[in-house]
Amino acid sequence: AERPLRSTRAFFEACRVEYGLDLDAFETQWVSEARPPITLRAGFSYSRKRFVAEVAVVQSEGAGGAAAACGPSLDGITVGWGEVDAADGAVCRKRKFALREPAQLLEIEVESRRRRGRRRKRKERRPAAASA
């Protein structure tokens, strides 16, 4: 026979009994001691001279410092770039960065077509100069 759930605690207990789910950590973190969610702000710039994308990432106050000991924080972020696949919207290149500080600058070396072309031209020129 079904019985109505009269409290959040009863819901978590029913999950434990019926499905074997231990949701104590979830209940503590997100219900009884609800903390504000982590927010992430990011901005980027691209250096054409160095072929580097610089991504500045800032986590909310709740994610770093003394609050990190008692609350969740982001352990990393995946940055993707390149051509977007029309089928699933995924990008062709990805890299995961560890976030160790509340504010961090990430540098991504970008292999552009123009840079690849320059490398090929330089490689082609060198053997010709060496044989002359």
PDB file of N, CA, C and O in Angstrom, residues 52-124:
ATOM      1  N   VAL A  52      47.120  32.132 -29.484  1.00  0.00           N
ATOM      2  CA  VAL A  52      46.707  31.687 -28.164  1.00  0.00           C
ATOM      3  C   VAL A  52      45.381  32.333 -27.812  1.00  0.00           C
ATOM      4  O   VAL A  52      45.211  33.541 -27.980  1.00  0.00           O
ATOM      5  N   ALA A  53      44.452  31.512 -27.340  1.00  0.00           N
ATOM      6  CA  ALA A  53      43.204  32.026 -26.787  1.00  0.00           C
ATOM      7  C   ALA A  53      43.384  32.077 -25.278  1.00  0.00           C
ATOM      8  O   ALA A  53      43.807  31.101 -24.662  1.00  0.00           O
ATOM      9  N   GLU A  54      43.094  33.221 -24.695  1.00  0.00           N
ATOM     10  CA  GLU A  54      43.184  33.393 -23.249  1.00  0.00           C
ATOM     11  C   GLU A  54      41.769  33.420 -22.691  1.00  0.00           C
ATOM     12  O   GLU A  54      40.944  34.217 -23.127  1.00  0.00           O
ATOM     13  N   VAL A  55      41.502  32.533 -21.752  1.00  0.00           N
ATOM     14  CA  VAL A  55      40.172  32.436 -21.145  1.00  0.00           C
ATOM     15  C   VAL A  55      40.317  32.777 -19.668  1.00  0.00           C
ATOM     16  O   VAL A  55      41.047  32.108 -18.944  1.00  0.00           O
ATOM     17  N   ALA A  56      39.642  33.833 -19.239  1.00  0.00           N
ATOM     18  CA  ALA A  56      39.641  34.220 -17.829  1.00  0.00           C
ATOM     19  C   ALA A  56      38.405  33.612 -17.187  1.00  0.00           C
ATOM     20  O   ALA A  56      37.283  33.821 -17.648  1.00  0.00           O
ATOM     21  N   VAL A  57      38.602  32.834 -16.112  1.00  0.00           N
ATOM     22  CA  VAL A  57      37.513  32.142 -15.433  1.00  0.00           C
ATOM     23  C   VAL A  57      37.468  32.588 -13.982  1.00  0.00           C
ATOM     24  O   VAL A  57      38.484  32.584 -13.299  1.00  0.00           O
ATOM     25  N   VAL A  58      36.274  32.992 -13.517  1.00  0.00           N
ATOM     26  CA  VAL A  58      36.095  33.417 -12.131  1.00  0.00           C
ATOM     27  C   VAL A  58      34.937  32.616 -11.544  1.00  0.00           C
ATOM     28  O   VAL A  58      33.839  32.613 -12.090  1.00  0.00           O
ATOM     29  N   GLN A  59      35.212  31.926 -10.423  1.00  0.00           N
ATOM     30  CA  GLN A  59      34.170  31.185  -9.710  1.00  0.00           C
ATOM     31  C   GLN A  59      33.557  32.083  -8.655  1.00  0.00           C
ATOM     32  O   GLN A  59      34.194  33.001  -8.156  1.00  0.00           O
ATOM     33  N   SER A  60      32.319  31.774  -8.282  1.00  0.00           N
ATOM     34  CA  SER A  60      31.640  32.550  -7.250  1.00  0.00           C
ATOM     35  C   SER A  60      32.354  32.394  -5.916  1.00  0.00           C
ATOM     36  O   SER A  60      33.132  31.474  -5.711  1.00  0.00           O
ATOM     37  N   GLU A  61      32.044  33.294  -4.989  1.00  0.00           N
ATOM     38  CA  GLU A  61      32.667  33.275  -3.663  1.00  0.00           C
ATOM     39  C   GLU A  61      32.492  31.936  -2.970  1.00  0.00           C
ATOM     40  O   GLU A  61      33.359  31.478  -2.264  1.00  0.00           O
ATOM     41  N   GLY A  62      31.357  31.305  -3.145  1.00  0.00           N
ATOM     42  CA  GLY A  62      31.098  30.025  -2.486  1.00  0.00           C
ATOM     43  C   GLY A  62      31.995  28.911  -2.952  1.00  0.00           C
ATOM     44  O   GLY A  62      32.057  27.866  -2.351  1.00  0.00           O
ATOM     45  N   ALA A  63      32.717  29.121  -4.043  1.00  0.00           N
ATOM     46  CA  ALA A  63      33.527  28.053  -4.603  1.00  0.00           C
ATOM     47  C   ALA A  63      34.961  28.059  -4.111  1.00  0.00           C
ATOM     48  O   ALA A  63      35.645  27.062  -4.200  1.00  0.00           O
ATOM     49  N   GLY A  64      35.449  29.154  -3.604  1.00  0.00           N
ATOM     50  CA  GLY A  64      36.861  29.193  -3.241  1.00  0.00           C
ATOM     51  C   GLY A  64      37.071  29.626  -1.809  1.00  0.00           C
ATOM     52  O   GLY A  64      36.140  29.924  -1.073  1.00  0.00           O
ATOM     53  N   GLY A  65      38.304  29.661  -1.394  1.00  0.00           N
ATOM     54  CA  GLY A  65      38.666  30.133  -0.060  1.00  0.00           C
ATOM     55  C   GLY A  65      38.148  29.235   1.041  1.00  0.00           C
ATOM     56  O   GLY A  65      38.057  28.025   0.899  1.00  0.00           O
ATOM     57  N   ALA A  66      37.794  29.818   2.182  1.00  0.00           N
ATOM     58  CA  ALA A  66      37.339  29.052   3.345  1.00  0.00           C
ATOM     59  C   ALA A  66      36.033  28.328   3.055  1.00  0.00           C
ATOM     60  O   ALA A  66      35.768  27.275   3.614  1.00  0.00           O
ATOM     61  N   ALA A  67      35.218  28.872   2.167  1.00  0.00           N
ATOM     62  CA  ALA A  67      33.931  28.243   1.859  1.00  0.00           C
ATOM     63  C   ALA A  67      34.106  26.922   1.122  1.00  0.00           C
ATOM     64  O   ALA A  67      33.233  26.080   1.148  1.00  0.00           O
ATOM     65  N   ALA A  68      35.250  26.739   0.478  1.00  0.00           N
ATOM     66  CA  ALA A  68      35.466  25.506  -0.282  1.00  0.00           C
ATOM     67  C   ALA A  68      35.502  24.291   0.630  1.00  0.00           C
ATOM     68  O   ALA A  68      35.153  23.190   0.224  1.00  0.00           O
ATOM     69  N   ALA A  69      35.907  24.463   1.870  1.00  0.00           N
ATOM     70  CA  ALA A  69      35.981  23.339   2.803  1.00  0.00           C
ATOM     71  C   ALA A  69      34.598  22.827   3.180  1.00  0.00           C
ATOM     72  O   ALA A  69      34.440  21.657   3.487  1.00  0.00           O
ATOM     73  N   CYS A  70      33.591  23.695   3.153  1.00  0.00           N
ATOM     74  CA  CYS A  70      32.267  23.257   3.591  1.00  0.00           C
ATOM     75  C   CYS A  70      31.260  23.187   2.453  1.00  0.00           C
ATOM     76  O   CYS A  70      30.112  22.867   2.674  1.00  0.00           O
ATOM     77  N   GLY A  71      31.676  23.475   1.242  1.00  0.00           N
ATOM     78  CA  GLY A  71      30.720  23.458   0.142  1.00  0.00           C
ATOM     79  C   GLY A  71      31.337  22.921  -1.131  1.00  0.00           C
ATOM     80  O   GLY A  71      32.526  22.655  -1.199  1.00  0.00           O
ATOM     81  N   PRO A  72      30.525  22.761  -2.160  1.00  0.00           N
ATOM     82  CA  PRO A  72      31.020  22.232  -3.419  1.00  0.00           C
ATOM     83  C   PRO A  72      31.845  23.265  -4.159  1.00  0.00           C
ATOM     84  O   PRO A  72      31.730  24.460  -3.927  1.00  0.00           O
ATOM     85  N   SER A  73      32.726  22.799  -5.007  1.00  0.00           N
ATOM     86  CA  SER A  73      33.452  23.688  -5.904  1.00  0.00           C
ATOM     87  C   SER A  73      33.664  22.947  -7.211  1.00  0.00           C
ATOM     88  O   SER A  73      33.578  21.726  -7.260  1.00  0.00           O
ATOM     89  N   LEU A  74      33.931  23.692  -8.236  1.00  0.00           N
ATOM     90  CA  LEU A  74      34.192  23.072  -9.526  1.00  0.00           C
ATOM     91  C   LEU A  74      35.631  22.590  -9.539  1.00  0.00           C
ATOM     92  O   LEU A  74      36.541  23.344  -9.218  1.00  0.00           O
ATOM     93  N   ASP A  75      35.850  21.341  -9.892  1.00  0.00           N
ATOM     94  CA  ASP A  75      37.220  20.845  -9.939  1.00  0.00           C
ATOM     95  C   ASP A  75      37.847  21.076 -11.301  1.00  0.00           C
ATOM     96  O   ASP A  75      39.052  21.013 -11.442  1.00  0.00           O
ATOM     97  N   GLY A  76      37.042  21.367 -12.291  1.00  0.00           N
ATOM     98  CA  GLY A  76      37.596  21.603 -13.608  1.00  0.00           C
ATOM     99  C   GLY A  76      36.554  22.104 -14.572  1.00  0.00           C
ATOM    100  O   GLY A  76      35.360  22.116 -14.281  1.00  0.00           O
ATOM    101  N   ILE A  77      37.042  22.523 -15.726  1.00  0.00           N
ATOM    102  CA  ILE A  77      36.163  23.014 -16.780  1.00  0.00           C
ATOM    103  C   ILE A  77      36.710  22.497 -18.100  1.00  0.00           C
ATOM    104  O   ILE A  77      37.928  22.428 -18.289  1.00  0.00           O
ATOM    105  N   THR A  78      35.819  22.112 -18.991  1.00  0.00           N
ATOM    106  CA  THR A  78      36.229  21.662 -20.316  1.00  0.00           C
ATOM    107  C   THR A  78      35.924  22.776 -21.306  1.00  0.00           C
ATOM    108  O   THR A  78      34.809  23.275 -21.358  1.00  0.00           O
ATOM    109  N   VAL A  79      36.941  23.155 -22.060  1.00  0.00           N
ATOM    110  CA  VAL A  79      36.800  24.208 -23.064  1.00  0.00           C
ATOM    111  C   VAL A  79      36.898  23.538 -24.430  1.00  0.00           C
ATOM    112  O   VAL A  79      37.803  22.738 -24.681  1.00  0.00           O
ATOM    113  N   GLY A  80      35.953  23.860 -25.296  1.00  0.00           N
ATOM    114  CA  GLY A  80      35.954  23.290 -26.635  1.00  0.00           C
ATOM    115  C   GLY A  80      36.059  24.373 -27.691  1.00  0.00           C
ATOM    116  O   GLY A  80      35.607  25.499 -27.487  1.00  0.00           O
ATOM    117  N   TRP A  81      36.683  24.051 -28.825  1.00  0.00           N
ATOM    118  CA  TRP A  81      36.814  25.016 -29.909  1.00  0.00           C
ATOM    119  C   TRP A  81      36.952  24.257 -31.227  1.00  0.00           C
ATOM    120  O   TRP A  81      37.130  23.064 -31.256  1.00  0.00           O
ATOM    121  N   GLY A  82      36.844  24.979 -32.309  1.00  0.00           N
ATOM    122  CA  GLY A  82      36.982  24.385 -33.632  1.00  0.00           C
ATOM    123  C   GLY A  82      35.657  24.363 -34.359  1.00  0.00           C
ATOM    124  O   GLY A  82      34.691  25.003 -33.964  1.00  0.00           O
ATOM    125  N   GLU A  83      35.632  23.602 -35.429  1.00  0.00           N
ATOM    126  CA  GLU A  83      34.430  23.486 -36.247  1.00  0.00           C
ATOM    127  C   GLU A  83      33.347  22.736 -35.477  1.00  0.00           C
ATOM    128  O   GLU A  83      33.619  21.727 -34.847  1.00  0.00           O
ATOM    129  N   VAL A  84      32.118  23.228 -35.570  1.00  0.00           N
ATOM    130  CA  VAL A  84      30.990  22.588 -34.888  1.00  0.00           C
ATOM    131  C   VAL A  84      30.414  21.514 -35.795  1.00  0.00           C
ATOM    132  O   VAL A  84      30.173  21.736 -36.977  1.00  0.00           O
ATOM    133  N   ASP A  85      30.206  20.322 -35.245  1.00  0.00           N
ATOM    134  CA  ASP A  85      29.603  19.219 -35.979  1.00  0.00           C
ATOM    135  C   ASP A  85      28.109  19.483 -36.099  1.00  0.00           C
ATOM    136  O   ASP A  85      27.421  19.655 -35.092  1.00  0.00           O
ATOM    137  N   ALA A  86      27.594  19.515 -37.306  1.00  0.00           N
ATOM    138  CA  ALA A  86      26.175  19.822 -37.523  1.00  0.00           C
ATOM    139  C   ALA A  86      25.260  18.748 -36.942  1.00  0.00           C
ATOM    140  O   ALA A  86      24.138  19.031 -36.546  1.00  0.00           O
ATOM    141  N   ALA A  87      25.739  17.511 -36.854  1.00  0.00           N
ATOM    142  CA  ALA A  87      24.892  16.423 -36.381  1.00  0.00           C
ATOM    143  C   ALA A  87      24.571  16.541 -34.892  1.00  0.00           C
ATOM    144  O   ALA A  87      23.424  16.411 -34.489  1.00  0.00           O
ATOM    145  N   ASP A  88      25.591  16.782 -34.074  1.00  0.00           N
ATOM    146  CA  ASP A  88      25.336  16.804 -32.628  1.00  0.00           C
ATOM    147  C   ASP A  88      25.756  18.099 -31.940  1.00  0.00           C
ATOM    148  O   ASP A  88      25.603  18.242 -30.732  1.00  0.00           O
ATOM    149  N   GLY A  89      26.291  19.047 -32.675  1.00  0.00           N
ATOM    150  CA  GLY A  89      26.670  20.332 -32.084  1.00  0.00           C
ATOM    151  C   GLY A  89      27.976  20.307 -31.320  1.00  0.00           C
ATOM    152  O   GLY A  89      28.339  21.279 -30.676  1.00  0.00           O
ATOM    153  N   ALA A  90      28.700  19.196 -31.370  1.00  0.00           N
ATOM    154  CA  ALA A  90      29.968  19.077 -30.650  1.00  0.00           C
ATOM    155  C   ALA A  90      31.077  19.791 -31.423  1.00  0.00           C
ATOM    156  O   ALA A  90      30.998  19.977 -32.631  1.00  0.00           O
ATOM    157  N   VAL A  91      32.095  20.198 -30.690  1.00  0.00           N
ATOM    158  CA  VAL A  91      33.255  20.820 -31.325  1.00  0.00           C
ATOM    159  C   VAL A  91      34.349  19.777 -31.475  1.00  0.00           C
ATOM    160  O   VAL A  91      34.389  18.775 -30.759  1.00  0.00           O
ATOM    161  N   CYS A  92      35.270  20.023 -32.409  1.00  0.00           N
ATOM    162  CA  CYS A  92      36.257  18.997 -32.735  1.00  0.00           C
ATOM    163  C   CYS A  92      37.414  18.911 -31.739  1.00  0.00           C
ATOM    164  O   CYS A  92      38.072  17.896 -31.659  1.00  0.00           O
ATOM    165  N   ARG A  93      37.662  19.956 -30.970  1.00  0.00           N
ATOM    166  CA  ARG A  93      38.773  19.920 -30.013  1.00  0.00           C
ATOM    167  C   ARG A  93      38.281  20.326 -28.639  1.00  0.00           C
ATOM    168  O   ARG A  93      37.508  21.271 -28.506  1.00  0.00           O
ATOM    169  N   LYS A  94      38.761  19.606 -27.621  1.00  0.00           N
ATOM    170  CA  LYS A  94      38.387  19.912 -26.240  1.00  0.00           C
ATOM    171  C   LYS A  94      39.614  19.750 -25.356  1.00  0.00           C
ATOM    172  O   LYS A  94      40.490  18.942 -25.641  1.00  0.00           O
ATOM    173  N   ARG A  95      39.619  20.525 -24.286  1.00  0.00           N
ATOM    174  CA  ARG A  95      40.698  20.396 -23.300  1.00  0.00           C
ATOM    175  C   ARG A  95      40.123  20.693 -21.923  1.00  0.00           C
ATOM    176  O   ARG A  95      39.373  21.647 -21.748  1.00  0.00           O
ATOM    177  N   LYS A  96      40.466  19.860 -20.951  1.00  0.00           N
ATOM    178  CA  LYS A  96      39.988  20.054 -19.589  1.00  0.00           C
ATOM    179  C   LYS A  96      41.068  20.767 -18.784  1.00  0.00           C
ATOM    180  O   LYS A  96      42.237  20.420 -18.848  1.00  0.00           O
ATOM    181  N   PHE A  97      40.644  21.777 -18.041  1.00  0.00           N
ATOM    182  CA  PHE A  97      41.534  22.536 -17.177  1.00  0.00           C
ATOM    183  C   PHE A  97      41.114  22.346 -15.736  1.00  0.00           C
ATOM    184  O   PHE A  97      39.930  22.367 -15.421  1.00  0.00           O
ATOM    185  N   ALA A  98      42.084  22.170 -14.855  1.00  0.00           N
ATOM    186  CA  ALA A  98      41.800  22.115 -13.423  1.00  0.00           C
ATOM    187  C   ALA A  98      41.614  23.543 -12.933  1.00  0.00           C
ATOM    188  O   ALA A  98      42.342  24.450 -13.344  1.00  0.00           O
ATOM    189  N   LEU A  99      40.634  23.757 -12.080  1.00  0.00           N
ATOM    190  CA  LEU A  99      40.406  25.077 -11.495  1.00  0.00           C
ATOM    191  C   LEU A  99      40.864  25.032 -10.045  1.00  0.00           C
ATOM    192  O   LEU A  99      40.198  24.463  -9.197  1.00  0.00           O
ATOM    193  N   ARG A 100      42.018  25.610  -9.790  1.00  0.00           N
ATOM    194  CA  ARG A 100      42.590  25.563  -8.447  1.00  0.00           C
ATOM    195  C   ARG A 100      42.412  26.867  -7.684  1.00  0.00           C
ATOM    196  O   ARG A 100      42.579  26.911  -6.485  1.00  0.00           O
ATOM    197  N   GLU A 101      42.108  27.922  -8.393  1.00  0.00           N
ATOM    198  CA  GLU A 101      41.956  29.245  -7.787  1.00  0.00           C
ATOM    199  C   GLU A 101      40.580  29.799  -8.127  1.00  0.00           C
ATOM    200  O   GLU A 101      40.013  29.453  -9.158  1.00  0.00           O
ATOM    201  N   PRO A 102      40.052  30.698  -7.292  1.00  0.00           N
ATOM    202  CA  PRO A 102      38.760  31.318  -7.620  1.00  0.00           C
ATOM    203  C   PRO A 102      38.807  32.128  -8.920  1.00  0.00           C
ATOM    204  O   PRO A 102      37.818  32.212  -9.634  1.00  0.00           O
ATOM    205  N   ALA A 103      39.960  32.715  -9.244  1.00  0.00           N
ATOM    206  CA  ALA A 103      40.139  33.431 -10.512  1.00  0.00           C
ATOM    207  C   ALA A 103      41.371  32.852 -11.189  1.00  0.00           C
ATOM    208  O   ALA A 103      42.425  32.714 -10.566  1.00  0.00           O
ATOM    209  N   GLN A 104      41.230  32.503 -12.453  1.00  0.00           N
ATOM    210  CA  GLN A 104      42.322  31.827 -13.138  1.00  0.00           C
ATOM    211  C   GLN A 104      42.333  32.206 -14.612  1.00  0.00           C
ATOM    212  O   GLN A 104      41.283  32.409 -15.213  1.00  0.00           O
ATOM    213  N   LEU A 105      43.540  32.296 -15.183  1.00  0.00           N
ATOM    214  CA  LEU A 105      43.708  32.572 -16.608  1.00  0.00           C
ATOM    215  C   LEU A 105      44.166  31.287 -17.286  1.00  0.00           C
ATOM    216  O   LEU A 105      45.188  30.707 -16.904  1.00  0.00           O
ATOM    217  N   LEU A 106      43.411  30.832 -18.267  1.00  0.00           N
ATOM    218  CA  LEU A 106      43.737  29.617 -19.004  1.00  0.00           C
ATOM    219  C   LEU A 106      44.229  30.011 -20.388  1.00  0.00           C
ATOM    220  O   LEU A 106      43.629  30.862 -21.037  1.00  0.00           O
ATOM    221  N   GLU A 107      45.317  29.415 -20.836  1.00  0.00           N
ATOM    222  CA  GLU A 107      45.831  29.696 -22.171  1.00  0.00           C
ATOM    223  C   GLU A 107      45.694  28.450 -23.030  1.00  0.00           C
ATOM    224  O   GLU A 107      46.113  27.365 -22.638  1.00  0.00           O
ATOM    225  N   ILE A 108      45.097  28.638 -24.203  1.00  0.00           N
ATOM    226  CA  ILE A 108      44.873  27.528 -25.125  1.00  0.00           C
ATOM    227  C   ILE A 108      45.610  27.845 -26.417  1.00  0.00           C
ATOM    228  O   ILE A 108      45.311  28.840 -27.074  1.00  0.00           O
ATOM    229  N   GLU A 109      46.565  26.997 -26.770  1.00  0.00           N
ATOM    230  CA  GLU A 109      47.267  27.172 -28.034  1.00  0.00           C
ATOM    231  C   GLU A 109      46.343  26.690 -29.151  1.00  0.00           C
ATOM    232  O   GLU A 109      45.855  25.559 -29.112  1.00  0.00           O
ATOM    233  N   VAL A 110      46.093  27.554 -30.104  1.00  0.00           N
ATOM    234  CA  VAL A 110      45.151  27.235 -31.171  1.00  0.00           C
ATOM    235  C   VAL A 110      45.930  27.031 -32.456  1.00  0.00           C
ATOM    236  O   VAL A 110      46.684  27.900 -32.883  1.00  0.00           O
ATOM    237  N   GLU A 111      45.750  25.887 -33.055  1.00  0.00           N
ATOM    238  CA  GLU A 111      46.406  25.557 -34.318  1.00  0.00           C
ATOM    239  C   GLU A 111      45.487  26.021 -35.442  1.00  0.00           C
ATOM    240  O   GLU A 111      44.513  25.356 -35.774  1.00  0.00           O
ATOM    241  N   SER A 112      45.759  27.190 -35.968  1.00  0.00           N
ATOM    242  CA  SER A 112      44.885  27.719 -37.018  1.00  0.00           C
ATOM    243  C   SER A 112      45.382  27.277 -38.386  1.00  0.00           C
ATOM    244  O   SER A 112      46.525  26.857 -38.555  1.00  0.00           O
ATOM    245  N   ARG A 113      44.522  27.400 -39.384  1.00  0.00           N
ATOM    246  CA  ARG A 113      44.921  27.041 -40.756  1.00  0.00           C
ATOM    247  C   ARG A 113      46.068  27.914 -41.215  1.00  0.00           C
ATOM    248  O   ARG A 113      46.988  27.455 -41.875  1.00  0.00           O
ATOM    249  N   ARG A 114      46.011  29.172 -40.851  1.00  0.00           N
ATOM    250  CA  ARG A 114      47.055  30.104 -41.253  1.00  0.00           C
ATOM    251  C   ARG A 114      48.403  29.695 -40.669  1.00  0.00           C
ATOM    252  O   ARG A 114      49.419  29.696 -41.344  1.00  0.00           O
ATOM    253  N   ARG A 115      48.423  29.292 -39.407  1.00  0.00           N
ATOM    254  CA  ARG A 115      49.666  28.880 -38.759  1.00  0.00           C
ATOM    255  C   ARG A 115      50.186  27.599 -39.392  1.00  0.00           C
ATOM    256  O   ARG A 115      51.378  27.448 -39.622  1.00  0.00           O
ATOM    257  N   ARG A 116      49.299  26.647 -39.681  1.00  0.00           N
ATOM    258  CA  ARG A 116      49.728  25.398 -40.324  1.00  0.00           C
ATOM    259  C   ARG A 116      50.340  25.701 -41.676  1.00  0.00           C
ATOM    260  O   ARG A 116      51.333  25.111 -42.074  1.00  0.00           O
ATOM    261  N   GLY A 117      49.739  26.663 -42.404  1.00  0.00           N
ATOM    262  CA  GLY A 117      50.273  27.053 -43.704  1.00  0.00           C
ATOM    263  C   GLY A 117      51.659  27.649 -43.589  1.00  0.00           C
ATOM    264  O   GLY A 117      52.549  27.369 -44.386  1.00  0.00           O
ATOM    265  N   ARG A 118      51.879  28.484 -42.579  1.00  0.00           N
ATOM    266  CA  ARG A 118      53.195  29.077 -42.363  1.00  0.00           C
ATOM    267  C   ARG A 118      54.231  28.006 -42.054  1.00  0.00           C
ATOM    268  O   ARG A 118      55.342  28.047 -42.537  1.00  0.00           O
ATOM    269  N   ARG A 119      53.866  27.020 -41.258  1.00  0.00           N
ATOM    270  CA  ARG A 119      54.801  25.949 -40.914  1.00  0.00           C
ATOM    271  C   ARG A 119      55.199  25.164 -42.158  1.00  0.00           C
ATOM    272  O   ARG A 119      56.345  24.836 -42.356  1.00  0.00           O
ATOM    273  N   ARG A 120      54.218  24.841 -43.005  1.00  0.00           N
ATOM    274  CA  ARG A 120      54.516  24.095 -44.231  1.00  0.00           C
ATOM    275  C   ARG A 120      55.452  24.887 -45.127  1.00  0.00           C
ATOM    276  O   ARG A 120      56.397  24.349 -45.682  1.00  0.00           O
ATOM    277  N   LYS A 121      55.190  26.187 -45.273  1.00  0.00           N
ATOM    278  CA  LYS A 121      56.031  27.010 -46.134  1.00  0.00           C
ATOM    279  C   LYS A 121      57.456  27.063 -45.609  1.00  0.00           C
ATOM    280  O   LYS A 121      58.405  26.953 -46.345  1.00  0.00           O
ATOM    281  N   ARG A 122      57.599  27.214 -44.287  1.00  0.00           N
ATOM    282  CA  ARG A 122      58.934  27.255 -43.690  1.00  0.00           C
ATOM    283  C   ARG A 122      59.653  25.932 -43.880  1.00  0.00           C
ATOM    284  O   ARG A 122      60.834  25.894 -44.191  1.00  0.00           O
ATOM    285  N   LYS A 123      58.948  24.817 -43.706  1.00  0.00           N
ATOM    286  CA  LYS A 123      59.566  23.505 -43.892  1.00  0.00           C
ATOM    287  C   LYS A 123      59.989  23.303 -45.337  1.00  0.00           C
ATOM    288  O   LYS A 123      61.037  22.722 -45.617  1.00  0.00           O
ATOM    289  N   GLU A 124      59.166  23.789 -46.274  1.00  0.00           N
ATOM    290  CA  GLU A 124      59.516  23.647 -47.688  1.00  0.00           C
ATOM    291  C   GLU A 124      60.700  24.496 -48.050  1.00  0.00           C
ATOM    292  O   GLU A 124      61.525  24.106 -48.848  1.00  0.00           O
TER     293      GLU A 124
END
